[in-house]
XYZ file of C-alpha atoms in Angstrom:
722
model
C -84.872 -65.756 -48.254
C -86.719 -63.293 -50.117
C -90.082 -65.243 -49.558
C -89.204 -64.883 -45.227
C -88.586 -61.760 -45.663
C -91.928 -60.799 -47.387
C -93.969 -63.261 -44.868
C -92.328 -60.895 -41.828
C -92.947 -58.177 -43.355
C -96.795 -58.796 -43.870
C -97.499 -60.235 -40.319
C -95.489 -57.610 -38.654
C -97.413 -54.897 -40.447
C -100.761 -56.217 -38.596
C -99.365 -53.410 -35.862
C -99.532 -50.462 -38.230
C -102.931 -48.527 -38.126
C -103.667 -48.794 -41.802
C -104.737 -52.467 -41.261
C -108.146 -50.740 -39.241
C -108.722 -49.854 -43.758
C -108.954 -53.324 -45.519
C -108.649 -53.009 -49.323
C -111.741 -53.881 -51.266
C -111.346 -57.365 -52.794
C -113.054 -56.425 -55.562
C -110.813 -55.613 -57.923
C -108.909 -58.614 -57.466
C -111.610 -60.900 -58.017
C -113.018 -58.519 -61.554
C -109.423 -59.884 -62.882
C -110.256 -63.535 -62.572
C -113.759 -63.066 -63.958
C -114.571 -61.290 -67.454
C -117.215 -58.911 -67.591
C -119.204 -61.122 -70.461
C -118.899 -64.046 -68.139
C -120.746 -61.987 -65.677
C -123.108 -60.559 -67.584
C -123.571 -61.604 -71.071
C -124.318 -58.397 -72.694
C -121.084 -56.583 -71.232
C -118.184 -55.725 -72.626
C -116.507 -54.050 -69.497
C -116.027 -52.824 -66.457
C -115.646 -49.213 -65.603
C -113.894 -47.827 -63.146
C -114.239 -48.489 -59.157
C -115.834 -45.872 -57.519
C -114.188 -43.380 -55.181
C -117.154 -43.568 -52.617
C -118.043 -47.172 -52.743
C -116.316 -50.529 -53.892
C -117.935 -50.412 -57.076
C -117.958 -50.374 -60.455
C -120.106 -49.737 -63.556
C -120.510 -52.905 -66.053
C -120.178 -51.052 -69.708
C -122.038 -52.460 -73.342
C -120.527 -50.230 -75.902
C -119.507 -47.250 -73.135
C -122.917 -47.091 -71.792
C -123.468 -48.088 -68.278
C -125.981 -50.746 -68.376
C -125.226 -52.555 -64.025
C -123.222 -52.149 -61.594
C -120.679 -54.620 -60.490
C -119.479 -55.689 -57.037
C -118.484 -58.194 -54.226
C -120.535 -59.680 -51.609
C -117.597 -59.875 -49.059
C -116.909 -55.949 -49.240
C -120.574 -55.538 -47.577
C -121.334 -57.974 -45.372
C -120.063 -61.370 -43.970
C -119.821 -64.486 -45.964
C -118.082 -66.896 -43.894
C -119.238 -69.882 -44.582
C -119.155 -73.818 -43.118
C -115.083 -73.857 -43.736
C -115.286 -70.810 -41.852
C -113.987 -68.925 -44.419
C -115.132 -66.259 -46.626
C -117.187 -67.230 -49.752
C -116.900 -64.673 -52.691
C -119.591 -63.816 -54.877
C -119.532 -61.233 -57.574
C -123.310 -59.588 -58.635
C -124.057 -57.253 -61.178
C -127.417 -54.904 -60.139
C -129.484 -52.983 -63.360
C -130.415 -49.110 -62.725
C -134.000 -51.022 -61.222
C -132.299 -53.343 -58.579
C -132.340 -56.820 -59.957
C -130.122 -59.167 -60.681
C -127.322 -58.884 -64.196
C -125.564 -61.637 -63.611
C -124.042 -63.258 -60.860
C -120.784 -65.966 -60.161
C -119.162 -67.480 -58.018
C -115.595 -66.886 -57.879
C -113.659 -68.224 -55.321
C -114.195 -70.799 -51.768
C -113.171 -73.158 -49.589
C -115.616 -75.062 -49.067
C -114.969 -78.626 -47.916
C -118.276 -79.795 -48.008
C -118.431 -79.344 -52.248
C -116.324 -81.881 -52.060
C -118.016 -84.723 -50.718
C -119.758 -85.757 -53.406
C -121.428 -82.888 -54.342
C -120.057 -80.707 -57.907
C -118.454 -77.625 -57.497
C -120.821 -76.770 -60.627
C -124.065 -77.741 -59.044
C -122.691 -75.232 -56.552
C -122.198 -72.593 -59.916
C -125.530 -73.387 -61.668
C -127.475 -73.086 -57.864
C -125.497 -69.212 -58.372
C -126.759 -68.838 -61.698
C -130.082 -68.658 -60.679
C -130.416 -65.820 -58.956
C -130.176 -63.978 -62.170
C -133.629 -61.939 -63.126
C -134.010 -62.181 -58.982
C -135.735 -58.380 -57.742
C -134.520 -56.422 -54.659
C -137.406 -54.357 -54.985
C -139.885 -57.002 -54.690
C -137.566 -58.531 -51.763
C -137.996 -55.083 -49.939
C -141.406 -55.656 -50.362
C -141.704 -59.081 -49.077
C -139.834 -58.720 -46.001
C -136.739 -60.597 -47.381
C -138.787 -63.929 -48.411
C -139.595 -62.400 -51.780
C -137.581 -65.568 -52.936
C -137.364 -69.302 -52.639
C -134.016 -70.522 -51.693
C -132.363 -73.460 -54.053
C -130.788 -75.842 -51.550
C -128.802 -78.903 -51.702
C -128.677 -81.615 -49.882
C -125.593 -81.934 -48.175
C -124.266 -78.476 -48.984
C -127.207 -76.374 -46.733
C -125.462 -74.289 -44.867
C -122.665 -73.304 -47.905
C -126.281 -72.244 -50.143
C -127.858 -70.629 -46.789
C -124.515 -68.472 -46.932
C -124.854 -67.232 -50.662
C -127.885 -67.098 -50.638
C -127.963 -64.494 -47.558
C -124.833 -62.705 -48.773
C -126.319 -61.527 -52.710
C -130.078 -60.518 -51.388
C -127.964 -58.523 -48.354
C -125.831 -57.182 -50.344
C -127.612 -55.909 -53.130
C -130.226 -54.442 -50.729
C -127.187 -52.665 -49.474
C -125.912 -51.479 -52.778
C -129.591 -50.754 -54.552
C -129.964 -48.454 -51.529
C -126.344 -46.577 -51.437
C -126.922 -46.246 -55.356
C -130.368 -45.902 -55.540
C -131.680 -48.628 -57.897
C -135.272 -49.173 -58.443
C -136.365 -46.389 -56.052
C -134.760 -47.503 -53.167
C -133.335 -45.136 -50.995
C -130.635 -45.048 -47.941
C -132.433 -45.523 -44.662
C -132.609 -41.753 -43.715
C -131.292 -41.121 -39.836
C -134.366 -41.175 -37.427
C -136.198 -38.057 -36.708
C -137.463 -37.415 -33.479
C -137.879 -39.534 -30.665
C -136.867 -43.467 -31.173
C -138.011 -46.411 -29.577
C -135.368 -47.856 -27.064
C -135.311 -50.868 -24.215
C -136.485 -49.902 -21.047
C -133.743 -51.297 -18.801
C -136.279 -50.581 -15.753
C -139.079 -52.280 -16.775
C -140.103 -55.027 -15.339
C -141.657 -58.972 -16.576
C -144.268 -61.122 -15.059
C -142.698 -63.567 -13.171
C -145.035 -66.988 -14.518
C -144.680 -68.354 -18.136
C -148.704 -68.146 -18.852
C -148.991 -64.548 -18.405
C -145.525 -63.660 -20.678
C -146.422 -66.231 -23.089
C -150.348 -64.361 -22.958
C -148.464 -60.415 -22.961
C -145.888 -61.140 -25.836
C -142.949 -61.532 -23.757
C -142.807 -64.904 -25.384
C -143.841 -66.118 -28.413
C -144.141 -69.411 -29.823
C -144.045 -71.529 -33.033
C -146.898 -74.671 -33.222
C -146.564 -76.921 -35.597
C -148.117 -80.131 -36.125
C -147.623 -83.116 -37.878
C -150.492 -82.273 -40.326
C -149.175 -78.785 -41.444
C -145.629 -79.807 -41.764
C -146.772 -82.786 -43.762
C -149.474 -80.254 -45.730
C -146.595 -77.515 -46.307
C -143.963 -80.086 -47.930
C -147.186 -81.788 -50.298
C -147.396 -78.776 -51.647
C -143.997 -78.353 -53.057
C -142.739 -79.152 -56.576
C -141.299 -82.263 -55.836
C -143.823 -84.806 -55.410
C -142.001 -87.244 -53.418
C -141.914 -84.479 -50.473
C -145.344 -85.071 -50.174
C -145.010 -88.705 -51.178
C -143.087 -89.388 -47.516
C -145.600 -87.921 -44.977
C -145.061 -88.377 -41.401
C -147.323 -91.524 -40.114
C -147.874 -89.958 -36.641
C -150.729 -89.004 -36.257
C -152.057 -85.876 -37.453
C -152.424 -83.798 -33.956
C -148.638 -84.882 -32.799
C -146.309 -82.551 -31.996
C -144.025 -81.617 -34.372
C -142.625 -78.551 -32.911
C -143.159 -76.167 -30.374
C -140.619 -73.205 -30.743
C -140.671 -70.559 -28.119
C -138.687 -67.433 -28.236
C -137.937 -64.384 -25.985
C -135.317 -61.398 -26.199
C -133.746 -62.284 -22.860
C -130.836 -59.071 -23.349
C -134.194 -56.860 -21.769
C -133.267 -57.074 -18.280
C -136.418 -57.444 -17.130
C -136.880 -60.550 -19.360
C -133.756 -62.110 -18.571
C -134.057 -62.209 -14.849
C -137.712 -63.227 -14.701
C -137.105 -66.746 -17.082
C -133.122 -67.657 -16.611
C -133.266 -65.751 -12.732
C -131.061 -63.508 -11.251
C -128.035 -66.098 -11.192
C -128.027 -66.864 -15.045
C -128.646 -63.627 -15.930
C -125.504 -62.181 -14.288
C -123.597 -65.266 -16.134
C -125.452 -64.533 -19.207
C -124.190 -60.338 -18.675
C -120.730 -61.887 -18.242
C -120.729 -63.126 -21.269
C -122.478 -60.512 -23.851
C -120.570 -58.393 -24.995
C -121.102 -54.212 -25.232
C -123.889 -53.913 -27.752
C -124.745 -57.637 -27.749
C -128.211 -59.181 -27.472
C -129.439 -62.367 -26.527
C -131.974 -65.159 -28.113
C -133.476 -67.467 -25.988
C -135.017 -70.452 -28.050
C -136.582 -73.553 -26.382
C -138.231 -76.193 -27.919
C -140.044 -79.642 -27.480
C -141.476 -81.991 -30.208
C -140.531 -84.529 -33.043
C -138.125 -82.214 -35.213
C -134.880 -80.124 -33.074
C -134.305 -76.452 -34.401
C -130.941 -77.219 -33.205
C -130.074 -80.356 -35.355
C -126.829 -82.033 -35.351
C -125.519 -80.149 -38.147
C -123.595 -77.349 -36.291
C -121.291 -80.044 -34.511
C -119.620 -80.807 -37.304
C -119.267 -77.026 -39.130
C -119.940 -74.913 -36.489
C -123.503 -73.213 -37.993
C -126.354 -73.233 -37.253
C -128.586 -74.382 -40.144
C -132.188 -74.932 -38.950
C -132.585 -70.929 -37.523
C -131.344 -67.525 -38.901
C -132.972 -64.676 -37.541
C -133.978 -61.877 -40.055
C -135.243 -58.201 -39.601
C -135.311 -56.017 -42.296
C -131.949 -56.491 -44.660
C -130.194 -57.708 -41.410
C -129.772 -61.593 -41.218
C -127.662 -63.103 -38.433
C -126.468 -66.906 -38.407
C -125.472 -68.531 -35.304
C -122.288 -70.242 -34.737
C -121.052 -72.403 -31.703
C -119.356 -69.836 -30.208
C -122.507 -67.967 -29.922
C -124.578 -70.339 -28.473
C -124.569 -71.666 -25.018
C -127.214 -74.306 -23.083
C -129.820 -73.655 -20.658
C -129.960 -76.144 -17.551
C -133.409 -74.575 -16.609
C -135.608 -71.759 -16.860
C -136.431 -69.482 -13.621
C -140.765 -69.887 -13.594
C -141.757 -72.705 -12.238
C -144.727 -73.276 -14.723
C -142.492 -73.242 -17.642
C -143.529 -76.110 -19.881
C -140.737 -79.015 -19.836
C -138.650 -78.234 -23.274
C -136.086 -80.764 -24.699
C -134.042 -78.369 -25.825
C -133.859 -74.559 -24.130
C -130.608 -72.369 -25.484
C -128.883 -68.711 -25.527
C -127.986 -67.468 -28.803
C -125.737 -64.668 -28.972
C -126.479 -61.000 -31.364
C -123.796 -59.545 -31.986
C -123.382 -55.580 -31.711
C -121.864 -54.710 -35.129
C -124.890 -57.094 -37.089
C -127.071 -53.970 -37.394
C -129.919 -55.893 -35.385
C -132.380 -53.181 -33.373
C -134.281 -55.088 -30.356
C -136.729 -52.263 -30.703
C -137.806 -53.590 -33.874
C -140.032 -56.452 -35.344
C -137.872 -59.792 -36.676
C -138.787 -63.166 -36.833
C -136.842 -66.723 -36.616
C -136.915 -68.434 -40.091
C -136.915 -72.260 -38.854
C -135.639 -74.672 -41.917
C -137.418 -78.474 -42.200
C -136.021 -81.155 -44.083
C -137.405 -84.123 -45.222
C -135.195 -87.163 -46.908
C -136.717 -88.246 -50.319
C -133.844 -90.074 -51.263
C -131.293 -91.962 -50.358
C -128.841 -88.394 -50.103
C -131.474 -85.706 -51.554
C -133.738 -83.737 -48.883
C -136.504 -81.611 -49.493
C -136.850 -78.461 -47.472
C -139.848 -75.752 -46.341
C -139.756 -72.856 -43.764
C -141.548 -71.805 -41.179
C -141.654 -68.264 -39.148
C -141.883 -67.400 -35.122
C -142.249 -63.662 -35.569
C -140.868 -61.361 -32.094
C -141.921 -58.153 -31.265
C -140.782 -56.671 -27.711
C -144.362 -55.238 -26.083
C -144.448 -51.522 -25.687
C -143.625 -52.221 -22.249
C -140.670 -53.142 -22.522
C -139.424 -49.833 -24.175
C -139.216 -45.899 -24.005
C -138.958 -43.574 -26.024
C -135.747 -41.430 -26.304
C -134.294 -38.255 -28.318
C -131.424 -39.207 -30.515
C -128.696 -37.287 -29.632
C -126.961 -35.961 -33.609
C -123.403 -37.185 -33.772
C -120.830 -34.963 -34.409
C -120.346 -34.352 -38.596
C -116.716 -35.603 -37.824
C -117.610 -38.885 -36.265
C -119.570 -39.611 -38.610
C -117.400 -39.406 -41.745
C -114.773 -41.396 -39.762
C -117.594 -44.234 -39.122
C -118.436 -44.200 -42.767
C -114.626 -44.599 -43.605
C -114.815 -48.138 -42.773
C -115.782 -51.320 -44.715
C -117.799 -54.172 -44.061
C -114.836 -56.204 -44.733
C -113.177 -54.584 -42.132
C -115.548 -55.357 -39.749
C -116.060 -58.704 -40.779
C -112.383 -59.532 -39.868
C -112.816 -57.838 -36.657
C -115.586 -60.044 -35.841
C -114.458 -62.799 -36.565
C -111.155 -62.087 -34.062
C -113.125 -61.384 -31.136
C -115.280 -64.229 -31.795
C -111.860 -66.365 -31.468
C -110.797 -65.174 -28.318
C -110.652 -67.992 -26.484
C -109.191 -70.423 -30.080
C -106.665 -67.552 -30.129
C -105.639 -67.038 -26.340
C -105.429 -71.477 -26.704
C -103.172 -71.218 -29.421
C -100.712 -68.472 -27.873
C -100.802 -70.370 -24.821
C -99.257 -73.425 -26.691
C -96.724 -71.157 -28.973
C -95.406 -70.145 -25.290
C -94.591 -73.227 -23.672
C -93.485 -74.562 -26.607
C -91.132 -71.364 -26.936
C -90.135 -72.159 -23.327
C -89.173 -75.705 -23.678
C -86.870 -74.329 -27.175
C -84.924 -71.942 -25.117
C -84.632 -73.833 -21.933
C -84.315 -77.162 -24.057
C -81.178 -78.765 -21.969
C -83.826 -78.666 -18.616
C -86.693 -79.937 -20.789
C -84.857 -83.010 -22.279
C -83.557 -84.050 -18.844
C -85.714 -86.489 -17.834
C -86.089 -88.928 -21.095
C -89.226 -90.663 -20.178
C -91.525 -87.374 -18.930
C -90.283 -85.470 -21.830
C -91.481 -88.598 -23.769
C -94.716 -88.227 -22.601
C -94.582 -84.551 -22.615
C -94.149 -84.430 -26.356
C -96.950 -87.223 -26.919
C -99.824 -84.792 -25.210
C -98.132 -81.735 -27.094
C -98.482 -83.264 -30.566
C -102.157 -85.045 -29.513
C -103.380 -81.390 -28.429
C -101.754 -80.235 -31.706
C -103.925 -83.174 -33.734
C -107.139 -82.936 -31.969
C -107.519 -79.317 -31.118
C -105.515 -77.268 -33.357
C -106.256 -80.042 -36.818
C -109.273 -81.982 -36.153
C -111.095 -78.972 -34.106
C -109.553 -75.903 -35.390
C -108.461 -76.807 -38.902
C -105.609 -74.712 -38.939
C -103.397 -76.531 -40.909
C -100.915 -74.658 -42.927
C -99.949 -75.708 -46.246
C -98.233 -74.967 -49.168
C -101.361 -73.349 -50.654
C -101.455 -70.330 -48.276
C -97.493 -69.444 -49.238
C -98.730 -70.041 -52.958
C -101.399 -67.689 -52.304
C -99.292 -65.039 -50.020
C -96.705 -64.980 -53.048
C -99.880 -64.800 -55.661
C -101.098 -61.231 -53.791
C -97.461 -59.710 -53.313
C -97.076 -59.869 -56.964
C -100.989 -59.112 -57.856
C -102.162 -56.561 -55.423
C -102.100 -57.175 -52.026
C -105.405 -57.247 -49.878
C -105.328 -58.191 -46.018
C -108.853 -59.278 -46.205
C -108.106 -63.479 -47.324
C -104.975 -63.530 -44.307
C -107.051 -61.891 -41.583
C -110.043 -63.604 -41.915
C -108.858 -67.018 -40.446
C -106.901 -65.687 -37.052
C -105.224 -69.000 -36.099
C -103.281 -69.702 -39.519
C -102.654 -65.966 -39.271
C -101.044 -66.194 -35.880
C -99.554 -69.474 -36.975
C -97.642 -68.101 -40.214
C -96.560 -65.317 -37.714
C -95.040 -67.837 -35.049
C -93.626 -69.905 -37.752
C -92.277 -66.673 -39.336
C -90.279 -65.723 -36.493
C -88.998 -69.521 -35.386
C -87.598 -69.823 -39.035
C -84.900 -67.192 -37.918
C -84.018 -68.791 -34.207
C -85.020 -72.459 -35.055
C -85.462 -73.559 -38.774
C -88.386 -75.291 -39.816
C -88.919 -77.897 -37.170
C -90.851 -75.708 -34.293
C -93.580 -75.982 -37.006
C -92.874 -79.391 -38.971
C -91.905 -81.175 -35.485
C -94.663 -79.369 -33.615
C -97.545 -77.619 -34.319
C -98.086 -79.448 -38.036
C -101.662 -81.683 -37.323
C -100.898 -83.871 -39.975
C -96.887 -84.619 -38.733
C -98.428 -85.065 -35.398
C -100.841 -87.892 -37.057
C -98.040 -89.697 -38.933
C -95.804 -90.127 -35.018
C -98.337 -90.634 -32.954
C -99.657 -93.965 -35.243
C -96.049 -95.143 -35.844
C -95.814 -94.625 -31.910
C -98.965 -96.794 -31.777
C -97.513 -99.437 -34.490
C -94.161 -99.560 -32.772
C -95.957 -100.663 -29.120
C -97.607 -103.133 -31.252
C -94.336 -104.530 -32.840
C -94.510 -103.262 -35.857
C -91.320 -103.221 -37.729
C -89.011 -100.353 -38.450
C -87.269 -99.610 -41.479
C -84.182 -97.649 -41.857
C -83.428 -96.698 -45.216
C -79.705 -97.046 -46.581
C -78.400 -93.349 -46.438
C -77.089 -93.157 -49.773
C -81.326 -93.971 -50.886
C -82.502 -92.187 -47.940
C -80.215 -89.157 -48.958
C -81.014 -88.949 -52.758
C -85.127 -89.089 -51.432
C -84.704 -85.650 -49.788
C -84.528 -83.591 -53.301
C -88.297 -84.839 -53.848
C -90.050 -82.213 -51.540
C -88.661 -79.354 -53.276
C -88.652 -80.658 -56.530
C -92.447 -80.736 -55.505
C -93.044 -77.615 -53.943
C -90.504 -75.761 -57.403
C -93.122 -77.241 -59.253
C -96.167 -76.601 -57.749
C -94.445 -72.788 -57.282
C -93.938 -72.851 -60.775
C -97.238 -73.627 -62.008
C -98.826 -71.057 -59.244
C -96.930 -68.544 -61.477
C -99.330 -69.213 -64.132
C -102.456 -69.989 -62.074
C -102.563 -70.094 -58.375
C -105.741 -72.177 -58.983
C -104.316 -74.848 -60.988
C -101.706 -75.468 -58.274
C -104.618 -75.316 -55.395
C -105.424 -78.690 -57.974
C -102.147 -80.043 -58.180
C -101.419 -79.225 -54.175
C -103.840 -82.159 -53.364
C -99.990 -84.334 -53.030
C -100.681 -82.447 -49.316
C -103.160 -84.961 -47.505
C -103.936 -82.746 -45.133
C -107.406 -81.125 -46.783
C -108.126 -84.707 -46.175
C -106.925 -86.319 -42.888
C -107.065 -82.592 -41.053
C -109.801 -80.395 -42.448
C -112.211 -83.444 -43.992
C -111.230 -85.488 -41.244
C -111.417 -88.473 -44.921
C -114.906 -87.569 -45.303
C -114.076 -87.272 -48.567
C -113.860 -89.114 -51.929
C -112.044 -92.505 -51.697
C -109.262 -91.866 -54.219
C -108.334 -89.067 -51.529
C -108.824 -91.238 -48.158
C -107.034 -93.960 -50.120
C -103.982 -91.463 -50.623
C -103.840 -90.262 -47.100
C -104.179 -93.312 -46.204
C -101.236 -94.840 -48.084
C -98.603 -92.528 -46.782
C -99.769 -92.829 -43.017
C -99.305 -96.885 -43.940
C -96.192 -95.923 -45.042
C -95.618 -93.975 -41.878
C -96.076 -97.342 -39.535
C -92.832 -98.523 -40.863
C -91.155 -95.481 -41.837
C -91.207 -92.740 -39.264
C -93.129 -89.496 -40.771
C -92.733 -90.560 -44.391
C -94.135 -88.025 -45.988
C -92.112 -85.079 -44.129
C -89.034 -86.604 -44.754
C -89.388 -87.314 -48.529
C -92.762 -85.671 -49.837
C -93.862 -82.540 -47.960
C -93.696 -79.189 -50.574
C -94.435 -77.130 -47.049
C -91.617 -78.780 -45.306
C -89.167 -78.080 -47.940
C -90.996 -74.487 -48.471
C -89.520 -73.912 -45.303
C -86.542 -75.286 -45.206
C -85.398 -73.035 -47.929
C -85.607 -69.329 -45.784
C -84.786 -71.561 -43.082
C -81.121 -71.754 -43.884
C -80.456 -67.728 -42.571
C -81.471 -68.881 -38.926
C -78.962 -66.703 -36.582
C -78.503 -69.608 -33.945
C -77.793 -73.516 -33.687
C -79.144 -74.315 -30.190
C -78.652 -78.014 -30.153
C -76.062 -79.256 -28.242
C -73.142 -81.750 -29.742
C -69.871 -83.426 -28.812
C -66.856 -83.934 -30.478
C -67.272 -87.624 -30.091
C -70.742 -87.256 -32.388
C -70.111 -88.935 -35.650
C -66.585 -90.415 -34.422
C -67.198 -92.629 -33.361
C -70.150 -92.485 -31.998
C -73.340 -93.233 -33.932
C -75.845 -93.613 -31.186
C -77.781 -90.134 -32.058
C -77.415 -90.658 -35.820
C -79.407 -94.278 -35.438
C -81.718 -93.002 -33.257
C -82.473 -90.033 -35.307
C -86.143 -90.255 -35.468
C -86.182 -88.917 -39.536
C -82.589 -89.945 -40.227
C -81.697 -85.616 -39.850
C -78.156 -86.625 -38.981
C -74.616 -87.639 -41.071
C -72.749 -89.853 -40.666
C -70.090 -88.146 -40.079
C -72.178 -86.592 -37.027
C -73.449 -82.923 -38.471
C -77.200 -82.497 -38.121
C -78.951 -81.416 -41.396
C -81.044 -78.443 -40.140
C -82.972 -78.751 -43.396
C -84.457 -82.141 -42.506
C -84.168 -81.762 -38.626
C -88.071 -81.499 -36.879
C -86.215 -80.343 -33.528
C -87.510 -83.246 -31.327
C -85.439 -82.871 -29.326
C -84.712 -86.689 -29.198
C -80.858 -85.568 -29.426
C -81.261 -83.689 -26.614
C -82.449 -86.445 -24.374
C -79.363 -88.694 -26.173
C -76.968 -85.321 -25.278
C -77.580 -86.429 -21.475
C -78.754 -89.956 -21.099
C -76.234 -91.849 -18.856
C -77.030 -95.299 -20.580
C -77.006 -94.687 -23.527
C -74.411 -91.742 -24.751
C -70.643 -92.998 -25.151
C -69.437 -89.100 -23.439
C -71.592 -88.952 -20.903
C -70.728 -92.617 -19.534
C -67.440 -92.176 -20.077
C -67.442 -88.865 -17.635
C -69.283 -90.462 -15.333
C -67.082 -93.531 -14.910
C -64.037 -90.579 -14.245
C -65.948 -88.953 -11.471
C -67.047 -92.172 -9.593
C -63.009 -93.649 -10.261
C -62.479 -90.665 -8.456
C -65.549 -90.257 -6.116
C -63.007 -91.960 -2.921
C -59.897 -89.764 -2.460
C -56.842 -91.700 -1.189
C -56.238 -91.228 2.761
C -54.247 -88.171 3.128
C -55.928 -86.524 0.280
C -56.719 -82.999 1.222
C -60.554 -83.563 0.242
C -60.536 -86.984 2.224
C -63.251 -87.035 4.833
C -61.533 -87.427 8.057
C -61.916 -90.930 10.553
C -63.297 -90.804 13.589
C -60.384 -92.600 16.216
C -61.446 -94.497 18.636
C -62.988 -93.386 22.146
C -62.693 -89.433 19.787
C -65.285 -87.360 18.630
C -64.346 -86.481 15.528
């Protein structure tokens, strides 16, 4: 009950204005890492500054550097869609003193890539000179990309360098200074500037910029790498074969957008962009794709990144649209034509030069790849710019703006980018709520309700689970409890909108219907079990019904598992997360069975058991179900209708309950009920429920009143019209 109350308070607090300012992550992350592990010569941390989430790193009472969390300054969303938390320490010369990967949720590192390998890569940033990075335009170092973890490595690299530069400028380390506000006229996009109508002229005047590589150039670049295997695996195509031709244009500039896209497509673009957003058109052809296929699995385009000074923008699938055609009649025949949205809060300035960095990869072993990069530089021609005098912002407005943190901006950005998913989930919850409130009507037609339930469960499994990865876990509850005990931070919970909304819905549903609203309808793994069991039934796989005594004694197992995990989490949340692998959710839903064979075998064994005993895992092993059942005891209503004859003598519902949640005496056990509403279908069945059948027979028996009865219809006499 206490857990439920806390969960509801957390969810309802979303409505409070103070949410706009998220608490820094730094204190909580520092508690997990002693100073000596971040910087070997250090012996402690000082207090956090009032103006910046940064703490001094101390040795003998003297400050030798400054430590900060990357997630407090820049977006660190990785392959999993969740943040990667890294601690970094800078010395007074803006060199990296120490760096440590503290926490991540990247599933990619579980697929044959040891976590130690990622951490070793991160440790390699020690000694990186950020002043040299500024002078080199952000390319003063080589990224040590790990095959199979490209996106993860790039996000970590980007977050370390960009957050490091922000801190170095704010603290004036190494002679760096905060960017001064513009003095005098500044350049802005001229909305009235027109572009040429033909492709050739746009290439000539710089409206379009091109990166063109042939096979010889790419082979030469790989041959120059340290790993000689990259050069040995040279492409065998003719040296002058086009490897890739990539052209870019900033189509959010009105004149360029209309000329390249046409009026109709440009109008669609304007409807897609939010205020302050910009859009980049990329078109390509040749042997190599600038998109690749990794974004289909992970949602991130790992081969391209936009870089402008300290700003870098990595594009996700929701920031992408395909182009069907280009407006100029003389446009080349490209195999790829795509639009990429540059968010307003990214810090991008269309009037300044930027570059698109293309990552090129080559296989050098069974599971190893070598990588090199090429840049496509872009700058808007002067014809599309105009000089304007900036209006100084009021001091009060500037102060308000400075109060916001990058951390708050990150979760707001994620929520804005997830509007379609949030609306879809809201629709699912609205439909499910309607079914529960009007369950008598919904369950009236047994066949129709069966197919509705199968359809809903399919959406839960495919979209909510495999696509959106919104699978709740007992780990979420343990993390929530740990946060409430050790200092709550909104960041970890707000960065995943669907999970946050689901927990809010679960908290409300526990008061009305118990745990079954989630377990029976919104749990992707539960849906997978039920769907596979239905397929098994259709294939005439025998179904086993455990004896009631054994079944009743197996119920407590899941509560024991939950209490064990909860107890371990009080000592070590990390250890509890490892033990929480008793949940097959990560393997079957998040990673879609692409994982080491022991995990896959375990999940498959549970599903195999579920072919014979419906929802075997839900009934006896699920710690999340147990955790939800405990506070669900305080539910306020009993919605499931029963007859006094249920259980004595009728056993129809008890025998047909898919999870054996109905006692032989007729009572429904709310701890085990998954609210499938099958008993409500039977409650109205005219062919199964004895009570309904008896009522129907009684009505039929008195359906035709005897002659002379007041309700009897008059019989027409011969020759008389009644």
